[in-house]
Each structure stands twice: as C-alpha cells, then as structure tokens.
Amino acid sequence: HKMGHGTEADHGANGAGRVCIIGAGPSGLSMLCWVSKLGREGRRVPEVICYEKQSNWGGHWNNSWRTGLDQFGEPVHGSMYRKLWANAPKECYEYPHFTFLDHFKKSLPSFPPREVMLDYHEARWNKEEVKKFVKFNTAVRDVVYNKSTNNFTVVVKDLVKDEVMQGEEFDYVVIATGHYSTPNVPEFDGLTNFHGRVIHSHDYRNPEEFAGQRLLVIGSSYSAEDIALQSIKYGAESVICSYRTNPMGLVWPKGIEERPLVCNFDGKMATFKDGTSAEIDVVIMCTGYLHNYPFLREDLRLKSPNSFYPPNLYK
C-alpha cells in the first residue's frame, strides 16, 4: 500500500527525497533491504525512516503472549500462536536471492515452524543491516497529504516516552502494517448469554489451554483447519468446525467434524443450520480480518475486503 507523487527521476528508488515506511515486518523490511543494497552499490537512494510500534522487528512473526492491548495500551498486532507452523510451503515465502538453503546450509521440510521462519527472515535483515533505519516503540498517529507542497506529514508517538512528536514531512509513505490484526467478529443470536468462552483466532495463543473442552470453531479456511487440528492434538475433547458456504472436506482425525453455520446459542447449546445441536465450552471465531488504517486520513485509506488484489491499492 504505497502513496506518493513525482517521477522516478525525481523521487524514485534511485533518487533523493524522504520515504516513510510504516511497519517493520517482512514487507517493510524487504523495502529496507533493497534500500540498503542499492546504497552499498553506490546508488543514490532516499532517506528512509521506518516506524514500528512493537519493540522488535518481525511483524506477525514476532510472537507475543499478549492479547487485547499491549503494555502501552496499543492494540496487540500479532495473531501468531505458540505452536504455529507455516500453512503454505516455505518456497512461497522464499527470497530468490537469499534462499533457505543459503541460510541454513541444508534442505528443510516445506512447512517449517514459526521459529524457523523468523530465523530465516532475521538472517536476511541482519545481513542487510537494516535495523538502523527502524524506530521501534513508535506508533504512527496521523498521515496527511499536503496538496500545497505535494508531500505528506507523518505524526508519530514515542510510546516509551508517552509523547506525540512533531510531524515530519516525506515524499512517499509506504503502509506495510499488514491486514491480519483487526479481527472480523460477526454476531450470532444468543452469544451474549453463552455460558462459555468466546475468542477470535487473533487471540489464540496456546492449544493446551483447551484440553478437555468442547470447541466450536467458526470458519472454513487455514486458521480454522490449523486450530482444530492443534486443539485436538493437545487434548481438546472435541471440535466442531462450522462453515458458512462450503466445508473444508478434509479427512479429519477422530474428534473433529464439520457442520453448517451455527444459527444461535442457548446457554452452552449451539444450534446449526441443519437443525442439529451440540453443547459447547469454547467458541473460537476464525472469521478473518478487516483492513484498518486508523492513522490515515479518510482520503488516503484503502477500503477493500480481504482479497489478493485489492482495488485502489496505490494512491
């Protein structure tokens, strides 16, 4: 999600100017890696500042036990859980000029755990020495386009000092904050009086806490599949995966089943569209995420459902 102006000759990756990158996850840091590489090659590169509200880099791969709000009262960014493994082949994440084999010096399975993925990313970031560009514990509060000067003013807050800083001007602003942090939480009849626990997968951290419990997982995509399997593996009594459109259709291990979308709750009893019902202890919503950019002015915000090719991506 990039906003800017001018021509490549004036403001491009090889020219002067100032660039603000918001977010020090894989996307934001990939841009920093290229800036670093071009600078080492003697190319003319812009001044770049990257703001990251967490205390360390990695974005979602920077796992945290926290849920809800962090120590500064900021919404917790990460949706990772302790025992997460990559749900797509590592080859899809691989940098062609810095492969897994380059870093680990041996072949790895296609679906590594979170720790291996973070180690791989960090190796590239350390190799390119990009940490010097990042201001950690710094949350962006406002981004405004200045029509008269054809640039942007960015206002940030130093979370450690609890101080909103004076705005700085940039030629380009890159939004690299991801879109898996603001949960999409639908409403269901009777859920207000449900006699159990309700969470979104964004706040799922440890499958072992659900040992011996009957889970209802609402959703039919990667998170639902992974959380159902992990929960059963670590001791959940049973898992019902409730789908809105189509079932996942997998060959499930004992203890996992699929049913149509849940309609309502009464105490601990959940009733589904096919007329069946079941007693539930925990509801885990794997219902996706919303695009949310509260630091952007209305005219700059990307408004789109979660899709591979969002419209209006460049402004």
Tab-separated table of C-alpha atoms in Angstrom:
chain	number	residue	atom	x	y	z
A	1	HIS	CA	0.000	0.000	0.000
A	2	LYS	CA	2.061	2.900	-1.325
A	3	MET	CA	1.259	6.581	-1.568
A	4	GLY	CA	3.470	9.045	-3.363
A	5	HIS	CA	3.991	11.545	-6.134
A	6	GLY	CA	6.548	12.729	-8.650
A	7	THR	CA	8.533	10.802	-11.247
A	8	GLU	CA	11.208	8.168	-10.878
A	9	ALA	CA	13.840	10.669	-11.919
A	10	ASP	CA	12.848	12.979	-9.084
A	11	HIS	CA	11.791	10.686	-6.295
A	12	GLY	CA	12.262	7.059	-7.288
A	13	ALA	CA	14.251	4.346	-5.566
A	14	ASN	CA	17.451	5.713	-7.132
A	15	GLY	CA	16.849	9.364	-6.349
A	16	ALA	CA	16.685	11.779	-3.452
A	17	GLY	CA	13.802	12.602	-1.147
A	18	ARG	CA	12.415	11.088	2.035
A	19	VAL	CA	10.423	7.877	2.420
A	20	CYS	CA	8.387	6.802	5.438
A	21	ILE	CA	7.730	3.080	5.888
A	22	ILE	CA	5.100	2.146	8.470
A	23	GLY	CA	5.697	-1.350	9.826
A	24	ALA	CA	8.866	-3.408	10.346
A	25	GLY	CA	7.531	-6.769	9.235
A	26	PRO	CA	8.614	-8.781	6.176
A	27	SER	CA	7.109	-6.291	3.691
A	28	GLY	CA	8.506	-3.108	5.206
A	29	LEU	CA	11.891	-4.672	5.878
A	30	SER	CA	12.113	-6.045	2.337
A	31	MET	CA	11.967	-2.469	1.100
A	32	LEU	CA	14.666	-1.514	3.588
A	33	CYS	CA	16.836	-4.396	2.379
A	34	TRP	CA	16.708	-3.048	-1.163
A	35	VAL	CA	17.499	0.484	0.019
A	36	SER	CA	20.498	-0.893	1.900
A	37	LYS	CA	21.665	-2.949	-1.078
A	38	LEU	CA	21.377	-0.057	-3.514
A	39	GLY	CA	23.202	2.217	-1.092
A	40	ARG	CA	26.105	-0.229	-0.798
A	41	GLU	CA	26.313	-0.329	-4.583
A	42	GLY	CA	26.791	3.412	-4.632
A	43	ARG	CA	23.321	4.162	-5.986
A	44	ARG	CA	21.596	7.352	-4.932
A	45	VAL	CA	18.852	6.385	-2.503
A	46	PRO	CA	16.336	8.407	-0.500
A	47	GLU	CA	16.460	8.922	3.230
A	48	VAL	CA	14.230	6.231	4.750
A	49	ILE	CA	12.677	6.044	8.196
A	50	CYS	CA	10.672	3.016	9.302
A	51	TYR	CA	8.277	3.310	12.248
A	52	GLU	CA	7.393	0.175	14.214
A	53	LYS	CA	5.071	0.197	17.226
A	54	GLN	CA	6.400	-3.107	18.585
A	55	SER	CA	9.688	-3.331	20.477
A	56	ASN	CA	11.232	-5.633	17.881
A	57	TRP	CA	11.007	-6.369	14.187
A	58	GLY	CA	9.211	-9.254	12.511
A	59	GLY	CA	5.586	-8.143	12.312
A	60	HIS	CA	3.397	-11.193	12.844
A	61	TRP	CA	6.408	-13.494	13.087
A	62	ASN	CA	7.403	-11.561	16.222
A	63	ASN	CA	5.342	-13.734	18.542
A	64	SER	CA	3.874	-12.287	21.759
A	65	TRP	CA	1.955	-13.819	24.657
A	66	ARG	CA	-0.099	-10.632	24.878
A	67	THR	CA	-3.678	-10.315	23.668
A	68	GLY	CA	-6.007	-7.315	23.614
A	69	LEU	CA	-3.807	-4.322	24.469
A	70	ASP	CA	-0.039	-4.192	24.948
A	71	GLN	CA	1.912	-2.544	27.741
A	72	PHE	CA	1.357	0.880	26.143
A	73	GLY	CA	-2.375	0.450	25.650
A	74	GLU	CA	-1.945	-0.167	21.920
A	75	PRO	CA	-3.901	-2.954	20.185
A	76	VAL	CA	-1.750	-6.087	20.035
A	77	HIS	CA	-0.585	-6.546	16.459
A	78	GLY	CA	0.306	-10.218	16.296
A	79	SER	CA	-2.034	-13.108	15.589
A	80	MET	CA	0.620	-15.815	15.882
A	81	TYR	CA	0.324	-18.640	18.388
A	82	ARG	CA	3.000	-20.572	20.177
A	83	LYS	CA	2.947	-23.784	18.154
A	84	LEU	CA	2.182	-22.283	14.736
A	85	TRP	CA	3.701	-23.843	11.637
A	86	ALA	CA	3.730	-22.253	8.180
A	87	ASN	CA	0.440	-23.045	6.410
A	88	ALA	CA	1.914	-22.540	2.941
A	89	PRO	CA	5.104	-24.034	1.514
A	90	LYS	CA	8.217	-22.154	2.594
A	91	GLU	CA	9.087	-21.869	-1.091
A	92	CYS	CA	6.248	-19.330	-1.358
A	93	TYR	CA	7.973	-17.156	1.257
A	94	GLU	CA	11.483	-17.568	-0.117
A	95	TYR	CA	13.650	-14.717	-1.375
A	96	PRO	CA	15.190	-15.837	-4.692
A	97	HIS	CA	18.480	-14.061	-3.901
A	98	PHE	CA	18.612	-15.392	-0.306
A	99	THR	CA	17.213	-18.897	-0.142
A	100	PHE	CA	16.555	-21.149	2.842
A	101	LEU	CA	19.478	-23.263	1.656
A	102	ASP	CA	21.724	-20.182	1.611
A	103	HIS	CA	20.940	-19.529	5.261
A	104	PHE	CA	20.503	-22.966	6.851
A	105	LYS	CA	23.052	-24.775	4.631
A	106	LYS	CA	20.754	-27.798	4.391
A	107	SER	CA	17.389	-28.762	2.970
A	108	LEU	CA	14.334	-28.194	5.137
A	109	PRO	CA	10.751	-29.510	5.018
A	110	SER	CA	8.320	-27.281	3.154
A	111	PHE	CA	6.275	-26.414	6.242
A	112	PRO	CA	8.616	-25.159	8.983
A	113	PRO	CA	7.564	-23.889	12.430
A	114	ARG	CA	7.274	-20.204	13.248
A	115	GLU	CA	10.714	-20.038	14.911
A	116	VAL	CA	12.429	-21.266	11.740
A	117	MET	CA	10.550	-18.757	9.589
A	118	LEU	CA	11.530	-15.872	11.880
A	119	ASP	CA	15.153	-17.020	11.959
A	120	TYR	CA	15.225	-17.053	8.155
A	121	HIS	CA	13.769	-13.564	7.853
A	122	GLU	CA	16.063	-12.165	10.545
A	123	ALA	CA	19.105	-13.575	8.771
A	124	ARG	CA	18.303	-11.511	5.710
A	125	TRP	CA	17.543	-8.380	7.707
A	126	ASN	CA	20.775	-8.712	9.681
A	127	LYS	CA	22.750	-9.380	6.522
A	128	GLU	CA	21.477	-6.126	5.026
A	129	GLU	CA	21.948	-4.257	8.351
A	130	VAL	CA	18.551	-2.567	8.192
A	131	LYS	CA	17.802	-2.215	11.910
A	132	LYS	CA	19.448	1.220	11.853
A	133	PHE	CA	16.531	2.505	9.748
A	134	VAL	CA	13.855	1.439	12.252
A	135	LYS	CA	12.417	3.445	15.131
A	136	PHE	CA	10.854	0.905	17.495
A	137	ASN	CA	8.136	1.533	20.085
A	138	THR	CA	6.877	4.264	17.768
A	139	ALA	CA	3.231	4.314	16.694
A	140	VAL	CA	2.058	6.370	13.732
A	141	ARG	CA	-0.840	8.590	14.740
A	142	ASP	CA	-1.596	10.646	11.621
A	143	VAL	CA	-0.710	10.735	7.921
A	144	VAL	CA	-1.946	13.668	5.877
A	145	TYR	CA	-1.319	14.588	2.254
A	146	ASN	CA	-0.281	18.214	1.799
A	147	LYS	CA	-1.722	19.374	-1.500
A	148	SER	CA	0.116	22.704	-1.490
A	149	THR	CA	3.574	21.114	-1.106
A	150	ASN	CA	2.774	17.790	-2.779
A	151	ASN	CA	4.097	15.688	0.092
A	152	PHE	CA	2.984	14.017	3.334
A	153	THR	CA	3.166	14.927	7.003
A	154	VAL	CA	3.516	11.998	9.390
A	155	VAL	CA	2.881	12.351	13.125
A	156	VAL	CA	4.122	9.600	15.471
A	157	LYS	CA	4.024	8.841	19.178
A	158	ASP	CA	7.045	7.688	21.162
A	159	LEU	CA	5.349	5.005	23.234
A	160	VAL	CA	8.138	4.726	25.814
A	161	LYS	CA	8.178	8.474	26.495
A	162	ASP	CA	4.392	8.682	26.051
A	163	GLU	CA	4.978	11.697	23.818
A	164	VAL	CA	3.443	12.694	20.486
A	165	MET	CA	6.265	14.032	18.321
A	166	GLN	CA	6.317	16.945	15.916
A	167	GLY	CA	5.167	15.965	12.419
A	168	GLU	CA	7.786	15.149	9.763
A	169	GLU	CA	7.463	15.568	6.011
A	170	PHE	CA	8.026	12.777	3.478
A	171	ASP	CA	7.811	12.416	-0.302
A	172	TYR	CA	6.465	8.883	-0.093
A	173	VAL	CA	4.627	6.845	2.536
A	174	VAL	CA	4.580	3.041	2.432
A	175	ILE	CA	1.904	1.293	4.506
A	176	ALA	CA	3.390	-2.075	5.489
A	177	THR	CA	1.268	-2.815	8.552
A	178	GLY	CA	-0.394	-5.921	7.166
A	179	HIS	CA	-4.078	-6.768	7.375
A	180	TYR	CA	-4.287	-9.634	9.859
A	181	SER	CA	-4.561	-7.643	13.071
A	182	THR	CA	-8.106	-6.271	13.285
A	183	PRO	CA	-10.482	-9.219	13.750
A	184	ASN	CA	-13.731	-9.575	11.846
A	185	VAL	CA	-16.151	-10.673	14.587
A	186	PRO	CA	-19.699	-11.462	13.398
A	187	GLU	CA	-22.732	-11.540	15.704
A	188	PHE	CA	-24.758	-14.673	16.459
A	189	ASP	CA	-28.088	-14.909	18.263
A	190	GLY	CA	-27.715	-15.807	21.916
A	191	LEU	CA	-23.953	-15.382	22.013
A	192	THR	CA	-24.221	-12.581	24.587
A	193	ASN	CA	-25.525	-15.103	27.124
A	194	PHE	CA	-23.324	-18.016	26.050
A	195	HIS	CA	-22.115	-19.920	29.126
A	196	GLY	CA	-18.550	-20.311	27.951
A	197	ARG	CA	-15.583	-18.514	26.456
A	198	VAL	CA	-15.602	-16.662	23.135
A	199	ILE	CA	-12.399	-15.575	21.362
A	200	HIS	CA	-11.213	-14.717	17.868
A	201	SER	CA	-8.262	-16.619	16.417
A	202	HIS	CA	-6.326	-13.344	16.727
A	203	ASP	CA	-6.186	-14.048	20.480
A	204	TYR	CA	-5.464	-17.786	20.230
A	205	ARG	CA	-2.065	-18.449	21.794
A	206	ASN	CA	-1.746	-21.945	23.261
A	207	PRO	CA	-3.761	-25.067	22.305
A	208	GLU	CA	-3.044	-26.750	25.626
A	209	GLU	CA	-5.398	-24.398	27.484
A	210	PHE	CA	-8.354	-26.067	25.724
A	211	ALA	CA	-7.553	-29.600	26.886
A	212	GLY	CA	-10.699	-31.492	27.849
A	213	GLN	CA	-13.019	-28.873	26.352
A	214	ARG	CA	-15.596	-28.986	23.556
A	215	LEU	CA	-14.721	-26.410	20.898
A	216	LEU	CA	-16.767	-24.753	18.198
A	217	VAL	CA	-14.512	-23.296	15.513
A	218	ILE	CA	-16.414	-20.920	13.224
A	219	GLY	CA	-14.768	-20.647	9.805
A	220	SER	CA	-13.500	-22.848	6.994
A	221	SER	CA	-10.093	-21.548	5.994
A	222	TYR	CA	-6.488	-22.021	7.109
A	223	SER	CA	-6.886	-20.778	10.678
A	224	ALA	CA	-9.918	-22.962	11.318
A	225	GLU	CA	-8.145	-26.024	9.956
A	226	ASP	CA	-4.953	-25.426	11.935
A	227	ILE	CA	-6.624	-24.502	15.226
A	228	ALA	CA	-8.957	-27.507	15.028
A	229	LEU	CA	-6.069	-29.893	14.428
A	230	GLN	CA	-3.799	-28.347	17.067
A	231	SER	CA	-6.536	-28.294	19.685
A	232	ILE	CA	-7.342	-31.982	19.200
A	233	LYS	CA	-3.646	-32.855	19.202
A	234	TYR	CA	-3.149	-31.154	22.561
A	235	GLY	CA	-6.141	-32.616	24.320
A	236	ALA	CA	-9.425	-30.942	23.342
A	237	GLU	CA	-12.359	-33.314	23.857
A	238	SER	CA	-13.976	-32.451	20.517
A	239	VAL	CA	-14.019	-29.808	17.777
A	240	ILE	CA	-16.906	-28.819	15.503
A	241	CYS	CA	-15.896	-26.704	12.511
A	242	SER	CA	-18.852	-24.593	11.384
A	243	TYR	CA	-18.792	-23.371	7.784
A	244	ARG	CA	-20.797	-20.609	6.103
A	245	THR	CA	-20.525	-21.685	2.462
A	246	ASN	CA	-18.662	-24.940	1.949
A	247	PRO	CA	-17.000	-27.471	4.245
A	248	MET	CA	-13.247	-27.897	4.104
A	249	GLY	CA	-13.894	-31.518	3.205
A	250	LEU	CA	-10.749	-32.937	4.791
A	251	VAL	CA	-10.276	-36.409	6.213
A	252	TRP	CA	-10.325	-35.369	9.862
A	253	PRO	CA	-8.854	-37.280	12.785
A	254	LYS	CA	-11.183	-38.620	15.450
A	255	GLY	CA	-12.798	-35.822	17.439
A	256	ILE	CA	-13.205	-33.280	14.602
A	257	GLU	CA	-16.334	-32.883	12.494
A	258	GLU	CA	-17.859	-30.237	10.201
A	259	ARG	CA	-21.359	-28.768	10.358
A	260	PRO	CA	-23.136	-25.896	8.565
A	261	LEU	CA	-23.080	-22.427	10.075
A	262	VAL	CA	-24.182	-22.058	13.678
A	263	CYS	CA	-27.501	-20.166	13.994
A	264	ASN	CA	-27.899	-19.465	17.683
A	265	PHE	CA	-26.807	-20.230	21.224
A	266	ASP	CA	-28.816	-21.079	24.317
A	267	GLY	CA	-26.637	-21.422	27.388
A	268	LYS	CA	-23.968	-23.845	26.196
A	269	MET	CA	-26.136	-25.327	23.455
A	270	ALA	CA	-25.287	-24.351	19.875
A	271	THR	CA	-27.818	-24.956	17.096
A	272	PHE	CA	-26.754	-25.248	13.457
A	273	LYS	CA	-28.451	-24.562	10.119
A	274	ASP	CA	-29.054	-28.257	9.525
A	275	GLY	CA	-31.122	-28.448	12.703
A	276	THR	CA	-28.534	-30.296	14.759
A	277	SER	CA	-27.256	-29.035	18.094
A	278	ALA	CA	-24.317	-29.626	20.428
A	279	GLU	CA	-23.041	-28.494	23.806
A	280	ILE	CA	-20.009	-26.217	23.526
A	281	ASP	CA	-17.465	-24.940	26.068
A	282	VAL	CA	-15.446	-22.565	23.854
A	283	VAL	CA	-16.215	-20.636	20.657
A	284	ILE	CA	-13.201	-19.712	18.509
A	285	MET	CA	-14.009	-17.425	15.588
A	286	CYS	CA	-11.745	-17.974	12.610
A	287	THR	CA	-13.713	-15.405	10.659
A	288	GLY	CA	-10.971	-13.335	9.080
A	289	TYR	CA	-9.763	-9.780	9.429
A	290	LEU	CA	-10.594	-6.224	8.410
A	291	HIS	CA	-8.478	-3.651	6.627
A	292	ASN	CA	-7.941	-0.992	9.279
A	293	TYR	CA	-5.747	2.099	8.961
A	294	PRO	CA	-6.812	4.474	11.770
A	295	PHE	CA	-3.693	6.617	11.291
A	296	LEU	CA	-4.619	7.559	7.710
A	297	ARG	CA	-6.873	10.427	6.747
A	298	GLU	CA	-10.082	9.373	5.038
A	299	ASP	CA	-8.909	10.301	1.533
A	300	LEU	CA	-5.853	8.038	1.863
A	301	ARG	CA	-7.415	4.915	3.311
A	302	LEU	CA	-7.561	1.642	1.414
A	303	LYS	CA	-11.123	0.369	1.562
A	304	SER	CA	-11.392	-3.220	0.450
A	305	PRO	CA	-12.439	-6.655	1.602
A	306	ASN	CA	-9.598	-9.100	2.202
A	307	SER	CA	-8.576	-10.153	-1.286
A	308	PHE	CA	-5.413	-10.996	-3.185
A	309	TYR	CA	-5.761	-7.984	-5.481
A	310	PRO	CA	-7.397	-5.121	-3.528
A	311	PRO	CA	-8.682	-2.245	-5.657
A	312	ASN	CA	-7.292	1.263	-5.096
A	313	LEU	CA	-4.027	-0.125	-3.733
A	314	TYR	CA	-1.855	2.767	-4.980
A	315	LYS	CA	-2.724	6.377	-4.234
